[in-house]
mmCIF file of C-alpha atoms in Angstrom:
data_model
loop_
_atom_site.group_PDB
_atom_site.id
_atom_site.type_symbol
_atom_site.label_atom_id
_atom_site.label_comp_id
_atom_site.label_asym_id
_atom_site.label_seq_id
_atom_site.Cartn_x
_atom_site.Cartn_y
_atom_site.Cartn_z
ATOM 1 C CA UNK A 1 0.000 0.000 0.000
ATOM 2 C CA UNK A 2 1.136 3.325 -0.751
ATOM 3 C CA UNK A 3 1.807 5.610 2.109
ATOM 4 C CA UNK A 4 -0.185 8.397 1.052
ATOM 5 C CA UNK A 5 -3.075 6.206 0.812
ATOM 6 C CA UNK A 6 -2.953 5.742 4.170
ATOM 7 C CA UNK A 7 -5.200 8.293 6.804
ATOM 8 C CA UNK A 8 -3.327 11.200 8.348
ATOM 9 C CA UNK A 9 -1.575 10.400 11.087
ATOM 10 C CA UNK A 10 -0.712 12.601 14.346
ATOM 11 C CA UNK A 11 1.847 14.995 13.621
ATOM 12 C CA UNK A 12 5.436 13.646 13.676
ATOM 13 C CA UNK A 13 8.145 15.477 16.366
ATOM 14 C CA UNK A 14 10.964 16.354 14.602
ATOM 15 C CA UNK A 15 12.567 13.120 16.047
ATOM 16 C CA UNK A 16 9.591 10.847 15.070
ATOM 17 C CA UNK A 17 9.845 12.106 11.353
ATOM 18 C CA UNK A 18 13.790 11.360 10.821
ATOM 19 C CA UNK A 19 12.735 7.995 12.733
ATOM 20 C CA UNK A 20 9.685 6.863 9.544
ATOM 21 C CA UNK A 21 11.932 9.102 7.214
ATOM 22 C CA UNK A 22 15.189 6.656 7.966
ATOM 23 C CA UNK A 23 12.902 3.423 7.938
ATOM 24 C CA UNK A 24 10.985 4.003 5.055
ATOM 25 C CA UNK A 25 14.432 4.870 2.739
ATOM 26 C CA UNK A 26 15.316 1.344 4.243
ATOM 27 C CA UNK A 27 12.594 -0.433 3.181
ATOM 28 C CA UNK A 28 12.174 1.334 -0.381
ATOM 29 C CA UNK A 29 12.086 -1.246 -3.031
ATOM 30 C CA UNK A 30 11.762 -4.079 -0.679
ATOM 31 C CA UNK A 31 8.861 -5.501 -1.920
ATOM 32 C CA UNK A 32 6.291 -8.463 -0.397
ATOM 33 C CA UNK A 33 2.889 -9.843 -0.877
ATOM 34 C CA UNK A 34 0.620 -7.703 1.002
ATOM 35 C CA UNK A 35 -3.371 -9.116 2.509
ATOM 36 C CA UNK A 36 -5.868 -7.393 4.318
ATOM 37 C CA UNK A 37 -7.677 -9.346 7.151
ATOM 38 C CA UNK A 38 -9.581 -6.595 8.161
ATOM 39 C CA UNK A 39 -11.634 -3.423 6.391
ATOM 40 C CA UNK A 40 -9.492 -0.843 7.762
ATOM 41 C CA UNK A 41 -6.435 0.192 5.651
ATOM 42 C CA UNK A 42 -4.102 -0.391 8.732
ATOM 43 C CA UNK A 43 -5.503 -3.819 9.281
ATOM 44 C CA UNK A 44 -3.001 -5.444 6.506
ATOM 45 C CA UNK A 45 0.223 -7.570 6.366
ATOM 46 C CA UNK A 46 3.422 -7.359 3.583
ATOM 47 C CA UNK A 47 4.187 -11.177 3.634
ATOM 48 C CA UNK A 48 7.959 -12.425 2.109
ATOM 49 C CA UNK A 49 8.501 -15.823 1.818
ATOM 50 C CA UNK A 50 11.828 -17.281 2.854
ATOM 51 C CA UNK A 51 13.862 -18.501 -0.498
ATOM 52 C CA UNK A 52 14.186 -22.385 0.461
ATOM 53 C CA UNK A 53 11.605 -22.120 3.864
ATOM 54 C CA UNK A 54 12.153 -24.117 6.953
ATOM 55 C CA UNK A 55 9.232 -23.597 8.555
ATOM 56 C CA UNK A 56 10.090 -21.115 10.580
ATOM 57 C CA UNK A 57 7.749 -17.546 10.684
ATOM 58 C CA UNK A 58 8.600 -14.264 12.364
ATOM 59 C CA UNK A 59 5.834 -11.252 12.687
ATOM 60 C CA UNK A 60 7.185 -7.956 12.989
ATOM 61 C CA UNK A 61 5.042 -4.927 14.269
ATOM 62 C CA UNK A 62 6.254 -1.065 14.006
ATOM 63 C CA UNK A 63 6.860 1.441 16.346
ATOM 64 C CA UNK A 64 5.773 5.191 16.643
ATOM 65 C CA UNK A 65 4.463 5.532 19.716
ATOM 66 C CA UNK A 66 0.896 3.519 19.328
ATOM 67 C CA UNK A 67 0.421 6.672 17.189
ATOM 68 C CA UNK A 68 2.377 6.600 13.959
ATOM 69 C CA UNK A 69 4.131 3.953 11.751
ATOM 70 C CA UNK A 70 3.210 2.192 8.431
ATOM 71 C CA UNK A 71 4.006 -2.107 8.289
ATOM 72 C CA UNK A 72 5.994 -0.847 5.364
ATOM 73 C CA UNK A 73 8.385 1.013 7.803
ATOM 74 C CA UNK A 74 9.889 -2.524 8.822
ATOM 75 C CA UNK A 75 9.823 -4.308 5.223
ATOM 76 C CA UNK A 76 14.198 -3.996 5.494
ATOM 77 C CA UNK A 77 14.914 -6.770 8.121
ATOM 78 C CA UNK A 78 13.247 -9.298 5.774
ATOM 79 C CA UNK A 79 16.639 -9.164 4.274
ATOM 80 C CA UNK A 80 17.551 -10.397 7.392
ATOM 81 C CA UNK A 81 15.643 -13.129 7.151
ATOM 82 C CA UNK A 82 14.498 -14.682 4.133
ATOM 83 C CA UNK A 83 18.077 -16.502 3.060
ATOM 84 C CA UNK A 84 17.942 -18.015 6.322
ATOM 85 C CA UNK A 85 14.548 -20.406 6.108
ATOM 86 C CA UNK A 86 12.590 -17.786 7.738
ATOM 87 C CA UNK A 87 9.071 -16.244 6.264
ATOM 88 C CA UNK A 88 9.146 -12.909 7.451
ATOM 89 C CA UNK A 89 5.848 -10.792 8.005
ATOM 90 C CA UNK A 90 5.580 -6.855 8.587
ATOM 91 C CA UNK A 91 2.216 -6.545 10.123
ATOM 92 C CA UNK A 92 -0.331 -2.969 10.491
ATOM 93 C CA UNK A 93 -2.443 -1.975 13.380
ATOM 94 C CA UNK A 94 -4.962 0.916 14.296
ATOM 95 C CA UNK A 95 -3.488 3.840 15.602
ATOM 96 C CA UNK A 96 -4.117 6.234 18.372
ATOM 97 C CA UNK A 97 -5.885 8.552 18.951
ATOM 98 C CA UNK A 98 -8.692 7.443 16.958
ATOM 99 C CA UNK A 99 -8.128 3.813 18.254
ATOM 100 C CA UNK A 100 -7.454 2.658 21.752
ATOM 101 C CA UNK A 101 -6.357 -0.277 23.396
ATOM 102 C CA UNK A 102 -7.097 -3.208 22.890
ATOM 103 C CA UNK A 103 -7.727 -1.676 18.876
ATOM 104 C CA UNK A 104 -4.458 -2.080 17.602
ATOM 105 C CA UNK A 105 -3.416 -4.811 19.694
ATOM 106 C CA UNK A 106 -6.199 -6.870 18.809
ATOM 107 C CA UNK A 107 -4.832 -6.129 15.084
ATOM 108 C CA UNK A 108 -2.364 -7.864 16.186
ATOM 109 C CA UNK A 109 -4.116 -10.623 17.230
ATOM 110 C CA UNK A 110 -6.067 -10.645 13.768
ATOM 111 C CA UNK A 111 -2.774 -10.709 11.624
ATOM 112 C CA UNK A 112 -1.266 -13.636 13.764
ATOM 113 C CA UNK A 113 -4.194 -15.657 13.223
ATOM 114 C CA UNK A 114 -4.484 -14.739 9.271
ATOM 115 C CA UNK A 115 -0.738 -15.978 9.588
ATOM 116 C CA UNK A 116 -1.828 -19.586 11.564
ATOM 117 C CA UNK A 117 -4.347 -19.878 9.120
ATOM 118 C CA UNK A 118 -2.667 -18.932 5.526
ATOM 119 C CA UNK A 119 1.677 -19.303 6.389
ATOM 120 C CA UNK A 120 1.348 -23.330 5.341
ATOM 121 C CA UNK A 121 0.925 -22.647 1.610
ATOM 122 C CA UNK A 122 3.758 -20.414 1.574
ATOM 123 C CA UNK A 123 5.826 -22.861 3.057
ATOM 124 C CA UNK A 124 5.533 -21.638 6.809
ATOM 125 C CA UNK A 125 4.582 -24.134 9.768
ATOM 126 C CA UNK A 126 1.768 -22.556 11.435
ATOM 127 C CA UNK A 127 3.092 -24.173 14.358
ATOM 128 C CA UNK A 128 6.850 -21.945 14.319
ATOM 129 C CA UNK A 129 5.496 -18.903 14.412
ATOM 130 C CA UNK A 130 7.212 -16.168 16.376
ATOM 131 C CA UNK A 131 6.741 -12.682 17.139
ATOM 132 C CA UNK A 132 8.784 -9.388 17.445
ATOM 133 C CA UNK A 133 8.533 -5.699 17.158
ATOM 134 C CA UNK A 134 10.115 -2.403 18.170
ATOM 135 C CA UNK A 135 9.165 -0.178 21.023
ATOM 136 C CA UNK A 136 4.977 -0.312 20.702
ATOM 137 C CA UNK A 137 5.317 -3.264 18.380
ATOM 138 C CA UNK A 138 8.069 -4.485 21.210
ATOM 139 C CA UNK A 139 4.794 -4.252 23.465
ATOM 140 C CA UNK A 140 2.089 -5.661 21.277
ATOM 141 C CA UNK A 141 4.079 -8.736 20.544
ATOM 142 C CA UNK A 142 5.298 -9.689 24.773
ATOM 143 C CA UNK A 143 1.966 -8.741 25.256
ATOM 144 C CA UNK A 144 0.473 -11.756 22.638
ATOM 145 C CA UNK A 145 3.297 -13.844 24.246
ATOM 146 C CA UNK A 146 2.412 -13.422 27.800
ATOM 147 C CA UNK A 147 -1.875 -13.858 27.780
ATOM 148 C CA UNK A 148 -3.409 -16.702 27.498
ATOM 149 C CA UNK A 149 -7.104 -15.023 27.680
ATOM 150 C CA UNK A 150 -7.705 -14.546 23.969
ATOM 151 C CA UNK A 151 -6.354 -17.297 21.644
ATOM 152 C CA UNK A 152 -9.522 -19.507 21.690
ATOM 153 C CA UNK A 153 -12.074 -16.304 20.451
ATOM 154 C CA UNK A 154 -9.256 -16.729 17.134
ATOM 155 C CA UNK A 155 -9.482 -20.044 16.961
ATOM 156 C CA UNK A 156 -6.122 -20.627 17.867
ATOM 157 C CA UNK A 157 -4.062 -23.123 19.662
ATOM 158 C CA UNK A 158 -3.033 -21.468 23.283
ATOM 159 C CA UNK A 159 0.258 -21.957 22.280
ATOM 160 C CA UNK A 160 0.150 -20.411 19.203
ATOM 161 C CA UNK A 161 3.100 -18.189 20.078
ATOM 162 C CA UNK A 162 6.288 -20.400 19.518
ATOM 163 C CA UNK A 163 8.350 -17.061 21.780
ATOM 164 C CA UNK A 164 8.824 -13.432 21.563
ATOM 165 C CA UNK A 165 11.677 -11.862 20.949
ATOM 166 C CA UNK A 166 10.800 -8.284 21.354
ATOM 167 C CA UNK A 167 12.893 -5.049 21.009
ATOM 168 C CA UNK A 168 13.181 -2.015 23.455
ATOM 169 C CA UNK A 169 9.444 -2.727 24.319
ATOM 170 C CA UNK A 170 6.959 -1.215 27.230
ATOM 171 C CA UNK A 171 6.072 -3.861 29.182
ATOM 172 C CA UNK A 172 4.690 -2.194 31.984
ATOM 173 C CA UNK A 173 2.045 0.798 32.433
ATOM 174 C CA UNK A 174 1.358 2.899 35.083
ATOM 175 C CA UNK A 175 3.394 5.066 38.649
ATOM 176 C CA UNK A 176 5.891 2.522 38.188
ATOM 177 C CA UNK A 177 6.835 2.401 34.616
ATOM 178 C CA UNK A 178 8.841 5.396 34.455
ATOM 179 C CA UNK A 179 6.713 6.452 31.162
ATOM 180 C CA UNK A 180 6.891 10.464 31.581
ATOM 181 C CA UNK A 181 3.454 11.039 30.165
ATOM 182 C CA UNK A 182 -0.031 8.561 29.931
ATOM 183 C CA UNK A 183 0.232 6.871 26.232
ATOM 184 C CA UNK A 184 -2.696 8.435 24.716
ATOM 185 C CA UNK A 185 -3.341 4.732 22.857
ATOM 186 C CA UNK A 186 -4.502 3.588 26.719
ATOM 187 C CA UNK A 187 -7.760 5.773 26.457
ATOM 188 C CA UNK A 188 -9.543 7.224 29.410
ATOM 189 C CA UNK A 189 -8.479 6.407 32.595
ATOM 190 C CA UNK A 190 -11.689 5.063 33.882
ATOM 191 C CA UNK A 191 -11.014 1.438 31.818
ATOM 192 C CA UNK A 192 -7.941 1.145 33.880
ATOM 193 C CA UNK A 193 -6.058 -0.487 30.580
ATOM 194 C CA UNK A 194 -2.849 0.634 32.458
ATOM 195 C CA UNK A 195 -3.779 -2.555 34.031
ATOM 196 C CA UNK A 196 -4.864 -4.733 30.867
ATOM 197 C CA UNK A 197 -1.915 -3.405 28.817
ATOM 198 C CA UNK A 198 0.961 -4.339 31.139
ATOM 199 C CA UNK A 199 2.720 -7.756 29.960
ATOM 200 C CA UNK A 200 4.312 -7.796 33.446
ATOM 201 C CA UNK A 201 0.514 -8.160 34.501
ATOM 202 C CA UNK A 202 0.315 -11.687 32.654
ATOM 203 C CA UNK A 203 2.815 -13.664 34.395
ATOM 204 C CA UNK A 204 1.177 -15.945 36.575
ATOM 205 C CA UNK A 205 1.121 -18.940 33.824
ATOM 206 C CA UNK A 206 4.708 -19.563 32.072
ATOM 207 C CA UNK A 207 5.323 -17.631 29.618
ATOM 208 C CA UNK A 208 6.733 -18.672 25.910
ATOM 209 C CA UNK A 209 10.222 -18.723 25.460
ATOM 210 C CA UNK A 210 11.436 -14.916 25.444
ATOM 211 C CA UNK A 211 14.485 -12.747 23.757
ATOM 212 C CA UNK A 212 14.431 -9.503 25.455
ATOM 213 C CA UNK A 213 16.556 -6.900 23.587
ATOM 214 C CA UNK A 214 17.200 -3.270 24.061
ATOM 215 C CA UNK A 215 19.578 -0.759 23.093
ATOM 216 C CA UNK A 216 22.847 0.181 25.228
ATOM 217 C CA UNK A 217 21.741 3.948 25.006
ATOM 218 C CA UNK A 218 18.098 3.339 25.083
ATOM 219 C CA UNK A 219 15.947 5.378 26.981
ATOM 220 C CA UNK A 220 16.735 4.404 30.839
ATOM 221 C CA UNK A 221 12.705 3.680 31.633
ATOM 222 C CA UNK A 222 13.177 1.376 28.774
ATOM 223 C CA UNK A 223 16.194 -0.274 30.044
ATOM 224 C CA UNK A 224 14.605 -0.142 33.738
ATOM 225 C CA UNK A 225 11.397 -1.767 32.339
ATOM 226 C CA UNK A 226 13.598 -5.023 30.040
ATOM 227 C CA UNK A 227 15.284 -5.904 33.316
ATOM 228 C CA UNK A 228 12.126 -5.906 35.381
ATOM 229 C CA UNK A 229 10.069 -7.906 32.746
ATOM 230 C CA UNK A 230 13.550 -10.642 32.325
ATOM 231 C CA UNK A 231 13.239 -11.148 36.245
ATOM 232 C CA UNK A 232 10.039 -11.260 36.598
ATOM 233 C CA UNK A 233 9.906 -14.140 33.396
ATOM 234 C CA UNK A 234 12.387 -15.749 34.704
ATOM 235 C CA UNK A 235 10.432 -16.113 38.269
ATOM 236 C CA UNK A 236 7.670 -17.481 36.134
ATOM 237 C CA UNK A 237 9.691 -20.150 34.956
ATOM 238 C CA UNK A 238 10.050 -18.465 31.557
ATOM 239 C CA UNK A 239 12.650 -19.477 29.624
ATOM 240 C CA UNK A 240 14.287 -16.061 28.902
ATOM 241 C CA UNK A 241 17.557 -14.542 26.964
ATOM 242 C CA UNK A 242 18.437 -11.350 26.901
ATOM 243 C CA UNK A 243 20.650 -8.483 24.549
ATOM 244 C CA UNK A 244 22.217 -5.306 24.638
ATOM 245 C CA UNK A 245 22.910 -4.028 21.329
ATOM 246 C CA UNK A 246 26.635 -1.679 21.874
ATOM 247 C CA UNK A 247 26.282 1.990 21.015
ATOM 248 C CA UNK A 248 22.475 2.180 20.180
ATOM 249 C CA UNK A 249 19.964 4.215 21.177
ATOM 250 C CA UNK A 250 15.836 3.727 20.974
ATOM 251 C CA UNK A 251 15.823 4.711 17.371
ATOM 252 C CA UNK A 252 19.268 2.949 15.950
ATOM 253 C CA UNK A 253 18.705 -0.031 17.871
ATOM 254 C CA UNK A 254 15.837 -0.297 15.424
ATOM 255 C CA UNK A 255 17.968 0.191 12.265
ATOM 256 C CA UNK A 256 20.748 -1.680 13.568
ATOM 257 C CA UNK A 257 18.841 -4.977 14.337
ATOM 258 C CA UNK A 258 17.175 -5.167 11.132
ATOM 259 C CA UNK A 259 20.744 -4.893 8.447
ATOM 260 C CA UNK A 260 21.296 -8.320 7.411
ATOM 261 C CA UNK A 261 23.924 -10.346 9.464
ATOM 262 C CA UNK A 262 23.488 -7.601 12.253
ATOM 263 C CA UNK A 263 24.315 -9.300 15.601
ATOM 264 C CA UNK A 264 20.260 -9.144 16.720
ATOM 265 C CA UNK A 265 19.406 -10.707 13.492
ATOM 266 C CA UNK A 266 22.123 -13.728 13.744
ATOM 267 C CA UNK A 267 21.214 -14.016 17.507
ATOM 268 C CA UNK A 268 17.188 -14.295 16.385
ATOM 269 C CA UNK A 269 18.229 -17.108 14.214
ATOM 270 C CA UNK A 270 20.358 -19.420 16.199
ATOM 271 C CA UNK A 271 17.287 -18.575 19.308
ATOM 272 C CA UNK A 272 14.249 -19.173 17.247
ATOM 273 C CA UNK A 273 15.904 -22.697 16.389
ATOM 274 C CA UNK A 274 16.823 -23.568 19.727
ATOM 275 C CA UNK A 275 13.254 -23.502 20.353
ATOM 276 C CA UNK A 276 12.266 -25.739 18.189
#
């Protein structure tokens, strides 16, 4: 999909726009099969199939503050990808503020389940699928990872989610989170979805195998928040990795772990087959 067929989105900060600017030049010419499974123009997927495919599938949701971001953003670490046996999926969601949680996530929840349901003719084992993202997509996929209360309204298997291997995510909402302002994607504060949100709120059934991965310079809430979550998985008997990518901050860390052979990408590989 083009992106100026897309809605208008908030307004970018100047950081924000050389964030999608930077992305986007990445991804240009990087092209996949895209499918709606849902009216809304967000609600789509860019699907590329791995060249000689073991099996193995990895969703990838954007970040931009549960405001901005196009699936296109991310097409670039399918290059990552696709040589090593891995189908690789860039996947949309509703935005805020016109949609609020659980909107987008449960996007999220709609492109994992086109994924169980179609990957298998492309060569993908609905049964290997894993999930990533960075910063909100970070949170949307721990958060699929982590609850077990909405699998069976898909259709799904519970353990649909082989593990998560999300990047410089928010995994906790709330006084303690160290967010400096309330994510308008949360709506009003009367649904208490600081609660609902909160991966760290999902932990009392072991949790799919997890690589937690955040920048060295990332923002220090961020960094705060990866530590609590790995403890806190690991308490729940989660099986649980973690990395520091050297020199990055919340944006590079993005554009770092998507070049092809980058160390996040090699690590993913060698992980996701461990688990298998």
């Amino acid at each position: 999909m083009r992106i100026e067929d897309y809605p208008e989105q908030e307004p970018f900060s100047e950081i924000g726009r050389r964030y999608a600017d930077e992305t986007l030049s990445r991804s240009e010419g990087v092209a996949g099969i895209e499918f709606g499974f849902g009216l809304d123009p967000h609600q789509g997927l860019l699907l590329f199939p791995a060249a000689k495919p073991d099996g193995r599938v990895l969703i990838f949701w954007f970040g931009g503050g549960w405001t901005n971001g196009y699936k296109e953003s991310m097409a670039f670490y399918s290059k990552a990808f696709v040589d090593r046996g891995i189908s690789f999926i860039t996947a949309g969601y509703r935005l805020a503020p016109q949609t609020v949680f659980p909107g987008g996530w449960s996007d999220a929840a709609m492109a994992l389940a086109w994924t169980f349901n179609n990957i298998e003719r492309y060569g993908g084992d609905p049964s290997q699928i894993f999930v990533s993202g960075h910063s909100a997509g970070g949170h949307y996929s721990s958060l699929l990872a982590v609850r077990r209360d909405w699998q069976k309204s898909y259709n799904l298997p519970q353990e649909v989610v082989r593990g998560a291997l999300p990047i410089s995510g928010t995994y906790e909402f709330g006084r303690a989170s160290g967010l400096s302002m309330r994510p308008r994607f949360l709506g009003p504060e009367h649904l208490q979805n600081e609660v609902h949100a909160s991966p760290m709120n999902y932990l009392h059934i072991a949790p799919p195998p997890m690589l937690v991965t955040h920048g060295e310079n990332d923002f220090p809430h961020l960094i705060r928040q990866a530590k609590r979550f790995s403890k806190a998985l690991k308490s729940a008997n989660g099986d649980v990795e973690t990395l520091v990518i050297p020199d990055q901050d919340h944006f590079s860390v993005c554009y770092a772990c998507g070049e092809k052979g980058s160390l996040w990408s090699e690590r993913a590989d060698l992980w996701m087959k461990d688990q298998l």
